[in-house]
PDB file of C-alpha atoms in Angstrom:
ATOM      1  CA  UNK P   1       0.177  -0.065   0.219  1.00 45.00           C
ATOM      2  CA  UNK P   2       1.071   3.729  -0.975  1.00 46.00           C
ATOM      3  CA  UNK P   3       0.163   6.563   0.656  1.00 42.00           C
ATOM      4  CA  UNK P   4       0.533   9.970  -0.511  1.00 42.00           C
ATOM      5  CA  UNK P   5      -0.462  13.461   0.613  1.00 41.00           C
ATOM      6  CA  UNK P   6      -3.068  15.638  -1.641  1.00 41.00           C
ATOM      7  CA  UNK P   7      -4.064  19.307  -1.016  1.00 38.00           C
ATOM      8  CA  UNK P   8      -8.075  19.325  -1.025  1.00 39.00           C
ATOM      9  CA  UNK P   9      -7.902  22.230  -3.865  1.00 39.00           C
ATOM     10  CA  UNK P  10      -6.826  19.755  -5.894  1.00 40.00           C
ATOM     11  CA  UNK P  11      -9.680  18.209  -7.906  1.00 39.00           C
ATOM     12  CA  UNK P  12      -7.422  15.304  -9.733  1.00 39.00           C
ATOM     13  CA  UNK P  13      -4.068  13.235  -9.470  1.00 42.00           C
ATOM     14  CA  UNK P  14      -1.678  12.729 -12.208  1.00 42.00           C
ATOM     15  CA  UNK P  15      -0.965   8.800 -11.504  1.00 35.00           C
ATOM     16  CA  UNK P  16       1.073   8.701 -14.711  1.00 38.00           C
ATOM     17  CA  UNK P  17       3.981  10.965 -12.480  1.00 38.00           C
ATOM     18  CA  UNK P  18       3.558   8.895  -9.659  1.00 38.00           C
ATOM     19  CA  UNK P  19       4.132   5.339 -11.966  1.00 36.00           C
ATOM     20  CA  UNK P  20       6.046   6.704 -14.340  1.00 37.00           C
ATOM     21  CA  UNK P  21       8.273   4.379 -16.897  1.00 39.00           C
ATOM     22  CA  UNK P  22      11.354   5.489 -15.466  1.00 37.00           C
ATOM     23  CA  UNK P  23      10.731   3.446 -12.259  1.00 36.00           C
ATOM     24  CA  UNK P  24      11.987   0.348 -13.160  1.00 34.00           C
ATOM     25  CA  UNK P  25       9.355  -1.343 -10.569  1.00 32.00           C
ATOM     26  CA  UNK P  26       6.862  -0.805 -12.402  1.00 34.00           C
ATOM     27  CA  UNK P  27       8.125  -1.290 -15.662  1.00 40.00           C
ATOM     28  CA  UNK P  28       6.242  -3.515 -18.014  1.00 44.00           C
ATOM     29  CA  UNK P  29       3.410  -3.577 -15.750  1.00 45.00           C
ATOM     30  CA  UNK P  30      -0.459  -2.310 -15.598  1.00 44.00           C
ATOM     31  CA  UNK P  31      -1.491  -0.618 -12.380  1.00 46.00           C
ATOM     32  CA  UNK P  32      -4.444  -0.087 -10.744  1.00 46.00           C
ATOM     33  CA  UNK P  33      -5.391   2.273  -8.537  1.00 49.00           C
ATOM     34  CA  UNK P  34      -7.949   1.754  -5.696  1.00 47.00           C
ATOM     35  CA  UNK P  35      -8.328   5.133  -4.074  1.00 48.00           C
ATOM     36  CA  UNK P  36      -9.846   6.063  -0.381  1.00 48.00           C
ATOM     37  CA  UNK P  37     -10.246   9.101   0.919  1.00 48.00           C
ATOM     38  CA  UNK P  38      -9.464   9.196   4.614  1.00 50.00           C
ATOM     39  CA  UNK P  39     -10.448  12.389   7.182  1.00 51.00           C
ATOM     40  CA  UNK P  40      -7.165  13.641   8.869  1.00 55.00           C
ATOM     41  CA  UNK P  41      -8.339  15.682  12.048  1.00 52.00           C
ATOM     42  CA  UNK P  42      -4.657  17.287  12.709  1.00 55.00           C
ATOM     43  CA  UNK P  43      -5.051  19.161   9.160  1.00 50.00           C
ATOM     44  CA  UNK P  44      -7.776  21.086   7.417  1.00 49.00           C
ATOM     45  CA  UNK P  45      -5.722  21.654   4.613  1.00 49.00           C
ATOM     46  CA  UNK P  46      -4.773  18.260   3.267  1.00 47.00           C
ATOM     47  CA  UNK P  47      -6.251  14.969   3.068  1.00 48.00           C
ATOM     48  CA  UNK P  48      -4.625  11.370   3.901  1.00 47.00           C
ATOM     49  CA  UNK P  49      -4.773   9.291   0.169  1.00 48.00           C
ATOM     50  CA  UNK P  50      -4.242   5.721   0.225  1.00 48.00           C
ATOM     51  CA  UNK P  51      -3.772   4.096  -2.873  1.00 49.00           C
ATOM     52  CA  UNK P  52      -4.041   0.046  -3.125  1.00 50.00           C
ATOM     53  CA  UNK P  53      -2.494  -1.102  -6.592  1.00 48.00           C
ATOM     54  CA  UNK P  54      -3.015  -4.050  -8.002  1.00 46.00           C
ATOM     55  CA  UNK P  55      -0.356  -5.212 -10.410  1.00 46.00           C
ATOM     56  CA  UNK P  56      -1.109  -6.988 -13.727  1.00 47.00           C
ATOM     57  CA  UNK P  57       2.549  -7.875 -15.907  1.00 55.00           C
ATOM     58  CA  UNK P  58       1.970  -7.240 -19.925  1.00 66.00           C
ATOM     59  CA  UNK P  59       2.315 -10.223 -21.730  1.00 85.00           C
ATOM     60  CA  UNK P  60       6.313 -10.634 -23.364  1.00 94.00           C
ATOM     61  CA  UNK P  61       6.555  -8.962 -26.614  1.00 96.00           C
ATOM     62  CA  UNK P  62       6.965 -10.809 -29.776  1.00 98.00           C
ATOM     63  CA  UNK P  63       9.211  -9.418 -32.617  1.00 98.00           C
ATOM     64  CA  UNK P  64      10.153  -9.995 -35.889  1.00 98.00           C
ATOM     65  CA  UNK P  65      12.871  -8.217 -37.962  1.00 97.00           C
ATOM     66  CA  UNK P  66      13.884  -8.127 -41.379  1.00 95.00           C
ATOM     67  CA  UNK P  67      16.249  -7.124 -43.367  1.00 94.00           C
ATOM     68  CA  UNK P  68      18.680  -7.248 -46.495  1.00 92.00           C
ATOM     69  CA  UNK P  69      22.457  -8.390 -46.468  1.00 89.00           C
ATOM     70  CA  UNK P  70      24.720  -5.651 -44.819  1.00 90.00           C
ATOM     71  CA  UNK P  71      21.508  -4.190 -43.587  1.00 94.00           C
ATOM     72  CA  UNK P  72      22.755  -3.840 -39.848  1.00 92.00           C
ATOM     73  CA  UNK P  73      20.234  -6.143 -38.499  1.00 94.00           C
ATOM     74  CA  UNK P  74      23.111  -8.403 -36.559  1.00 90.00           C
ATOM     75  CA  UNK P  75      23.841  -5.253 -34.602  1.00 92.00           C
ATOM     76  CA  UNK P  76      20.027  -4.094 -34.175  1.00 96.00           C
ATOM     77  CA  UNK P  77      19.224  -7.493 -32.599  1.00 96.00           C
ATOM     78  CA  UNK P  78      22.123  -7.368 -30.176  1.00 95.00           C
ATOM     79  CA  UNK P  79      20.981  -4.019 -29.386  1.00 97.00           C
ATOM     80  CA  UNK P  80      17.686  -5.068 -29.061  1.00 98.00           C
ATOM     81  CA  UNK P  81      18.045  -8.260 -26.763  1.00 97.00           C
ATOM     82  CA  UNK P  82      20.402  -6.248 -24.774  1.00 96.00           C
ATOM     83  CA  UNK P  83      17.811  -3.416 -23.607  1.00 97.00           C
ATOM     84  CA  UNK P  84      14.429  -5.550 -23.462  1.00 96.00           C
ATOM     85  CA  UNK P  85      16.194  -8.994 -22.365  1.00 96.00           C
ATOM     86  CA  UNK P  86      14.135 -11.007 -25.302  1.00 97.00           C
ATOM     87  CA  UNK P  87      15.228 -14.170 -26.777  1.00 97.00           C
ATOM     88  CA  UNK P  88      17.276 -13.817 -30.169  1.00 97.00           C
ATOM     89  CA  UNK P  89      16.373 -16.588 -32.309  1.00 96.00           C
ATOM     90  CA  UNK P  90      17.808 -16.645 -35.858  1.00 93.00           C
ATOM     91  CA  UNK P  91      16.455 -19.445 -37.906  1.00 88.00           C
ATOM     92  CA  UNK P  92      20.142 -20.121 -39.276  1.00 85.00           C
ATOM     93  CA  UNK P  93      21.826 -20.476 -36.466  1.00 88.00           C
ATOM     94  CA  UNK P  94      18.692 -22.711 -34.718  1.00 90.00           C
ATOM     95  CA  UNK P  95      19.573 -24.942 -37.803  1.00 87.00           C
ATOM     96  CA  UNK P  96      22.885 -25.380 -37.163  1.00 87.00           C
ATOM     97  CA  UNK P  97      22.466 -25.833 -33.794  1.00 90.00           C
ATOM     98  CA  UNK P  98      19.840 -28.370 -34.036  1.00 89.00           C
ATOM     99  CA  UNK P  99      22.529 -30.598 -36.415  1.00 90.00           C
ATOM    100  CA  UNK P 100      25.128 -30.309 -33.989  1.00 91.00           C
ATOM    101  CA  UNK P 101      22.700 -31.703 -31.332  1.00 91.00           C
ATOM    102  CA  UNK P 102      21.490 -34.273 -33.180  1.00 91.00           C
ATOM    103  CA  UNK P 103      18.237 -33.481 -32.829  1.00 89.00           C
ATOM    104  CA  UNK P 104      14.905 -35.264 -34.917  1.00 88.00           C
ATOM    105  CA  UNK P 105      14.681 -32.010 -36.956  1.00 86.00           C
ATOM    106  CA  UNK P 106      18.497 -31.956 -37.219  1.00 88.00           C
ATOM    107  CA  UNK P 107      18.839 -35.336 -38.270  1.00 90.00           C
ATOM    108  CA  UNK P 108      15.938 -34.844 -41.103  1.00 89.00           C
ATOM    109  CA  UNK P 109      17.883 -31.482 -42.382  1.00 87.00           C
ATOM    110  CA  UNK P 110      21.007 -32.704 -42.527  1.00 88.00           C
ATOM    111  CA  UNK P 111      19.882 -35.250 -44.844  1.00 89.00           C
ATOM    112  CA  UNK P 112      18.733 -32.779 -47.145  1.00 86.00           C
ATOM    113  CA  UNK P 113      21.503 -30.731 -47.093  1.00 83.00           C
ATOM    114  CA  UNK P 114      24.036 -33.569 -47.529  1.00 83.00           C
ATOM    115  CA  UNK P 115      22.121 -34.192 -50.784  1.00 80.00           C
ATOM    116  CA  UNK P 116      22.730 -30.459 -51.642  1.00 73.00           C
ATOM    117  CA  UNK P 117      19.309 -29.777 -51.391  1.00 78.00           C
ATOM    118  CA  UNK P 118      17.248 -27.053 -49.783  1.00 73.00           C
ATOM    119  CA  UNK P 119      15.687 -27.864 -46.122  1.00 84.00           C
ATOM    120  CA  UNK P 120      11.764 -27.941 -46.874  1.00 88.00           C
ATOM    121  CA  UNK P 121       9.966 -25.825 -45.438  1.00 88.00           C
ATOM    122  CA  UNK P 122       7.747 -27.800 -43.065  1.00 90.00           C
ATOM    123  CA  UNK P 123      11.035 -28.645 -41.079  1.00 90.00           C
ATOM    124  CA  UNK P 124      12.731 -25.309 -40.547  1.00 92.00           C
ATOM    125  CA  UNK P 125       9.373 -24.310 -39.275  1.00 94.00           C
ATOM    126  CA  UNK P 126       9.037 -26.836 -36.615  1.00 92.00           C
ATOM    127  CA  UNK P 127      12.325 -25.764 -35.672  1.00 92.00           C
ATOM    128  CA  UNK P 128      11.536 -22.198 -34.855  1.00 95.00           C
ATOM    129  CA  UNK P 129       8.098 -23.299 -33.889  1.00 95.00           C
ATOM    130  CA  UNK P 130       9.703 -25.490 -31.084  1.00 93.00           C
ATOM    131  CA  UNK P 131      12.014 -23.141 -30.285  1.00 95.00           C
ATOM    132  CA  UNK P 132       9.347 -20.001 -30.031  1.00 97.00           C
ATOM    133  CA  UNK P 133       7.331 -22.552 -27.271  1.00 96.00           C
ATOM    134  CA  UNK P 134      10.483 -23.210 -25.117  1.00 96.00           C
ATOM    135  CA  UNK P 135      10.359 -21.642 -21.531  1.00 97.00           C
ATOM    136  CA  UNK P 136      12.722 -18.826 -21.713  1.00 97.00           C
ATOM    137  CA  UNK P 137      10.716 -17.851 -25.041  1.00 97.00           C
ATOM    138  CA  UNK P 138       7.539 -17.217 -23.340  1.00 96.00           C
ATOM    139  CA  UNK P 139       8.506 -15.793 -20.210  1.00 97.00           C
ATOM    140  CA  UNK P 140      10.727 -13.491 -21.861  1.00 97.00           C
ATOM    141  CA  UNK P 141       9.531 -13.050 -24.950  1.00 97.00           C
ATOM    142  CA  UNK P 142      10.982 -13.234 -28.370  1.00 98.00           C
ATOM    143  CA  UNK P 143      13.061 -11.558 -31.526  1.00 98.00           C
ATOM    144  CA  UNK P 144      12.701 -13.528 -34.399  1.00 97.00           C
ATOM    145  CA  UNK P 145      15.560 -12.646 -37.000  1.00 95.00           C
ATOM    146  CA  UNK P 146      15.113 -12.799 -40.857  1.00 91.00           C
ATOM    147  CA  UNK P 147      12.277 -15.417 -40.440  1.00 93.00           C
ATOM    148  CA  UNK P 148       9.595 -16.072 -42.121  1.00 94.00           C
ATOM    149  CA  UNK P 149      10.965 -15.403 -45.533  1.00 89.00           C
ATOM    150  CA  UNK P 150       7.749 -16.514 -47.413  1.00 89.00           C
ATOM    151  CA  UNK P 151       4.523 -16.278 -47.156  1.00 91.00           C
ATOM    152  CA  UNK P 152       3.712 -20.196 -46.794  1.00 92.00           C
ATOM    153  CA  UNK P 153       6.133 -19.925 -43.674  1.00 93.00           C
ATOM    154  CA  UNK P 154       4.409 -17.042 -42.339  1.00 94.00           C
ATOM    155  CA  UNK P 155       0.942 -18.426 -42.160  1.00 95.00           C
ATOM    156  CA  UNK P 156       2.615 -22.098 -41.118  1.00 95.00           C
ATOM    157  CA  UNK P 157       3.574 -20.115 -37.951  1.00 95.00           C
ATOM    158  CA  UNK P 158      -0.036 -18.400 -37.705  1.00 95.00           C
ATOM    159  CA  UNK P 159      -1.591 -21.550 -37.917  1.00 95.00           C
ATOM    160  CA  UNK P 160       0.750 -23.013 -34.955  1.00 95.00           C
ATOM    161  CA  UNK P 161      -0.351 -19.535 -33.241  1.00 95.00           C
ATOM    162  CA  UNK P 162       2.466 -17.330 -33.276  1.00 96.00           C
ATOM    163  CA  UNK P 163       1.922 -13.919 -34.409  1.00 94.00           C
ATOM    164  CA  UNK P 164       4.201 -11.082 -33.918  1.00 97.00           C
ATOM    165  CA  UNK P 165       3.221  -7.676 -32.090  1.00 97.00           C
ATOM    166  CA  UNK P 166       5.911  -5.929 -34.446  1.00 97.00           C
ATOM    167  CA  UNK P 167       7.090  -6.439 -37.516  1.00 97.00           C
ATOM    168  CA  UNK P 168      10.105  -4.339 -38.347  1.00 98.00           C
ATOM    169  CA  UNK P 169      11.768  -3.800 -41.851  1.00 97.00           C
ATOM    170  CA  UNK P 170      15.282  -2.503 -42.415  1.00 97.00           C
ATOM    171  CA  UNK P 171      15.251  -0.523 -45.268  1.00 96.00           C
ATOM    172  CA  UNK P 172      18.703   0.175 -47.150  1.00 96.00           C
ATOM    173  CA  UNK P 173      19.306   1.567 -50.754  1.00 96.00           C
ATOM    174  CA  UNK P 174      20.567  -1.090 -52.704  1.00 94.00           C
ATOM    175  CA  UNK P 175      23.729   1.324 -53.709  1.00 95.00           C
ATOM    176  CA  UNK P 176      24.506   1.643 -50.075  1.00 95.00           C
ATOM    177  CA  UNK P 177      24.179  -2.208 -49.435  1.00 95.00           C
ATOM    178  CA  UNK P 178      26.213  -3.290 -52.246  1.00 95.00           C
ATOM    179  CA  UNK P 179      28.834  -0.869 -50.991  1.00 94.00           C
ATOM    180  CA  UNK P 180      28.825  -2.471 -47.901  1.00 93.00           C
ATOM    181  CA  UNK P 181      29.109  -5.842 -49.089  1.00 93.00           C
ATOM    182  CA  UNK P 182      31.649  -5.249 -51.382  1.00 94.00           C
ATOM    183  CA  UNK P 183      34.086  -3.546 -49.458  1.00 94.00           C
ATOM    184  CA  UNK P 184      33.799  -6.350 -46.651  1.00 93.00           C
ATOM    185  CA  UNK P 185      36.471  -8.308 -45.475  1.00 94.00           C
ATOM    186  CA  UNK P 186      37.777 -11.296 -43.079  1.00 93.00           C
ATOM    187  CA  UNK P 187      41.201 -11.846 -41.187  1.00 94.00           C
ATOM    188  CA  UNK P 188      41.338 -15.262 -40.829  1.00 94.00           C
ATOM    189  CA  UNK P 189      43.559 -15.288 -38.131  1.00 94.00           C
ATOM    190  CA  UNK P 190      41.375 -13.159 -35.705  1.00 93.00           C
ATOM    191  CA  UNK P 191      38.067 -13.752 -37.225  1.00 89.00           C
ATOM    192  CA  UNK P 192      37.546  -9.796 -37.465  1.00 91.00           C
ATOM    193  CA  UNK P 193      35.310  -8.310 -39.990  1.00 89.00           C
ATOM    194  CA  UNK P 194      36.788  -5.049 -41.825  1.00 92.00           C
ATOM    195  CA  UNK P 195      35.352  -2.733 -44.090  1.00 92.00           C
ATOM    196  CA  UNK P 196      37.833  -1.300 -46.743  1.00 93.00           C
ATOM    197  CA  UNK P 197      36.207   2.129 -46.487  1.00 91.00           C
ATOM    198  CA  UNK P 198      34.141   2.111 -43.328  1.00 88.00           C
ATOM    199  CA  UNK P 199      36.383   0.056 -40.617  1.00 90.00           C
ATOM    200  CA  UNK P 200      39.976  -0.681 -42.440  1.00 94.00           C
ATOM    201  CA  UNK P 201      42.276  -2.915 -41.063  1.00 94.00           C
ATOM    202  CA  UNK P 202      44.530  -1.327 -38.361  1.00 94.00           C
ATOM    203  CA  UNK P 203      48.127  -1.952 -40.059  1.00 95.00           C
ATOM    204  CA  UNK P 204      49.431  -3.672 -43.552  1.00 94.00           C
ATOM    205  CA  UNK P 205      50.189  -6.741 -42.159  1.00 95.00           C
ATOM    206  CA  UNK P 206      46.691  -7.218 -41.533  1.00 95.00           C
ATOM    207  CA  UNK P 207      45.661  -5.784 -45.082  1.00 95.00           C
ATOM    208  CA  UNK P 208      47.596  -8.490 -46.297  1.00 96.00           C
ATOM    209  CA  UNK P 209      46.206 -11.741 -45.171  1.00 96.00           C
ATOM    210  CA  UNK P 210      42.201 -10.313 -45.297  1.00 96.00           C
ATOM    211  CA  UNK P 211      40.247 -12.487 -47.624  1.00 95.00           C
ATOM    212  CA  UNK P 212      36.931 -11.946 -49.371  1.00 93.00           C
ATOM    213  CA  UNK P 213      33.667 -14.045 -48.882  1.00 88.00           C
ATOM    214  CA  UNK P 214      32.909 -15.734 -52.414  1.00 86.00           C
ATOM    215  CA  UNK P 215      29.668 -14.437 -53.122  1.00 84.00           C
ATOM    216  CA  UNK P 216      30.666 -10.953 -51.787  1.00 89.00           C
ATOM    217  CA  UNK P 217      30.518  -9.952 -55.429  1.00 91.00           C
ATOM    218  CA  UNK P 218      28.390  -6.690 -57.004  1.00 92.00           C
ATOM    219  CA  UNK P 219      27.065  -9.508 -58.905  1.00 92.00           C
ATOM    220  CA  UNK P 220      26.272 -12.280 -56.364  1.00 90.00           C
ATOM    221  CA  UNK P 221      25.161  -9.537 -53.712  1.00 90.00           C
ATOM    222  CA  UNK P 222      22.714  -7.909 -56.224  1.00 92.00           C
ATOM    223  CA  UNK P 223      21.128 -11.452 -57.239  1.00 90.00           C
ATOM    224  CA  UNK P 224      20.671 -12.010 -53.357  1.00 89.00           C
ATOM    225  CA  UNK P 225      19.011  -8.510 -52.831  1.00 92.00           C
ATOM    226  CA  UNK P 226      16.557  -9.444 -55.785  1.00 91.00           C
ATOM    227  CA  UNK P 227      15.615 -13.055 -53.449  1.00 87.00           C
ATOM    228  CA  UNK P 228      15.305 -10.839 -50.536  1.00 89.00           C
ATOM    229  CA  UNK P 229      13.194  -7.990 -51.896  1.00 90.00           C
ATOM    230  CA  UNK P 230      10.561 -11.004 -53.326  1.00 88.00           C
ATOM    231  CA  UNK P 231      10.499 -12.598 -50.075  1.00 87.00           C
ATOM    232  CA  UNK P 232      10.104  -9.435 -47.945  1.00 90.00           C
ATOM    233  CA  UNK P 233       6.732  -8.563 -50.328  1.00 89.00           C
ATOM    234  CA  UNK P 234       5.335 -11.886 -50.290  1.00 88.00           C
ATOM    235  CA  UNK P 235       5.246 -11.662 -46.139  1.00 93.00           C
ATOM    236  CA  UNK P 236       4.566  -8.072 -45.718  1.00 92.00           C
ATOM    237  CA  UNK P 237       1.349  -8.322 -46.826  1.00 89.00           C
ATOM    238  CA  UNK P 238       0.516 -10.519 -43.903  1.00 92.00           C
ATOM    239  CA  UNK P 239       1.958  -8.421 -41.067  1.00 95.00           C
ATOM    240  CA  UNK P 240       0.947  -5.039 -43.078  1.00 92.00           C
ATOM    241  CA  UNK P 241      -0.825  -3.913 -40.191  1.00 94.00           C
ATOM    242  CA  UNK P 242       2.113  -4.410 -37.566  1.00 96.00           C
ATOM    243  CA  UNK P 243       5.002  -3.458 -40.031  1.00 97.00           C
ATOM    244  CA  UNK P 244       7.127  -0.586 -39.159  1.00 97.00           C
ATOM    245  CA  UNK P 245       9.721   0.664 -41.671  1.00 96.00           C
ATOM    246  CA  UNK P 246      12.951   1.693 -40.700  1.00 97.00           C
ATOM    247  CA  UNK P 247      15.463   3.765 -42.266  1.00 96.00           C
ATOM    248  CA  UNK P 248      18.779   1.524 -42.028  1.00 95.00           C
ATOM    249  CA  UNK P 249      20.989   3.619 -43.571  1.00 94.00           C
ATOM    250  CA  UNK P 250      21.664   6.184 -40.951  1.00 93.00           C
ATOM    251  CA  UNK P 251      24.081   5.626 -37.960  1.00 92.00           C
ATOM    252  CA  UNK P 252      23.558   2.464 -35.877  1.00 93.00           C
ATOM    253  CA  UNK P 253      22.704   4.392 -32.644  1.00 95.00           C
ATOM    254  CA  UNK P 254      20.275   6.847 -34.746  1.00 97.00           C
ATOM    255  CA  UNK P 255      18.823   3.126 -36.390  1.00 97.00           C
ATOM    256  CA  UNK P 256      17.858   1.784 -32.718  1.00 97.00           C
ATOM    257  CA  UNK P 257      16.252   5.421 -31.717  1.00 97.00           C
ATOM    258  CA  UNK P 258      13.736   4.559 -34.525  1.00 97.00           C
ATOM    259  CA  UNK P 259      13.062   1.061 -33.497  1.00 98.00           C
ATOM    260  CA  UNK P 260      13.109   1.921 -29.813  1.00 97.00           C
ATOM    261  CA  UNK P 261      10.587   4.049 -30.258  1.00 97.00           C
ATOM    262  CA  UNK P 262       8.209   1.827 -31.922  1.00 97.00           C
ATOM    263  CA  UNK P 263       9.012  -0.876 -29.352  1.00 97.00           C
ATOM    264  CA  UNK P 264       8.286   1.468 -26.399  1.00 96.00           C
ATOM    265  CA  UNK P 265       4.222   2.020 -28.302  1.00 95.00           C
ATOM    266  CA  UNK P 266       4.268  -2.042 -28.236  1.00 94.00           C
ATOM    267  CA  UNK P 267       5.095  -2.041 -24.205  1.00 92.00           C
ATOM    268  CA  UNK P 268       2.481   0.911 -24.134  1.00 90.00           C
ATOM    269  CA  UNK P 269      -0.131  -0.356 -25.805  1.00 84.00           C
TER     270      UNK P 269
END
């Protein structure tokens, strides 16, 4: 129970100021005040205001994020999970983990991959569905990274009861994406990623040993971008009412400010 003093001349109280979002103890909670005024015999100017607050927690957030290669999606996922504590789920990482762990889905996927074939949608969707159903995802909420990639995958997730609160789309002009990808280099010794223009190596020794991914060429990245754009268009039709488009060409911190505003609206809704 909380007790506050209010002047008798005050006709209303602003409970938003009492329980602001800056108070971490009330974060992600709804407060329902039950107000009782009692006469204070020792003062003619004030009343004692007793407030009983029942607390109801919001449901954990469910977020999807999509972005082309080199859109900065990985960086934004790190920033989102750091602030909001969501479980980060990337389909590609999930697939590799299931194969390494030898799960039933992993074994089935491995059979197709060893034949050089694409893993069927039903297997990938099942992997994602199982991960979204795990206790940490249910309790903390989730950030689904780069999935679904088609309307059939999105529909399958909906049939399993998984629909996001927000679909974040990072938009970056193609010429910037191509520039980001073509300039990327890998240091095989340290594993660090450099960019010839934006993040050059510290020494000539490092520069001499840098390598480029075989598909980080202008021709191949344009094909990857074309595929990505087609996939996004098919998915957006299902999430049109909850999609927020973010300018991903800005500095990473400025991009996160845009995303954070959208997420705070979800928290407040």
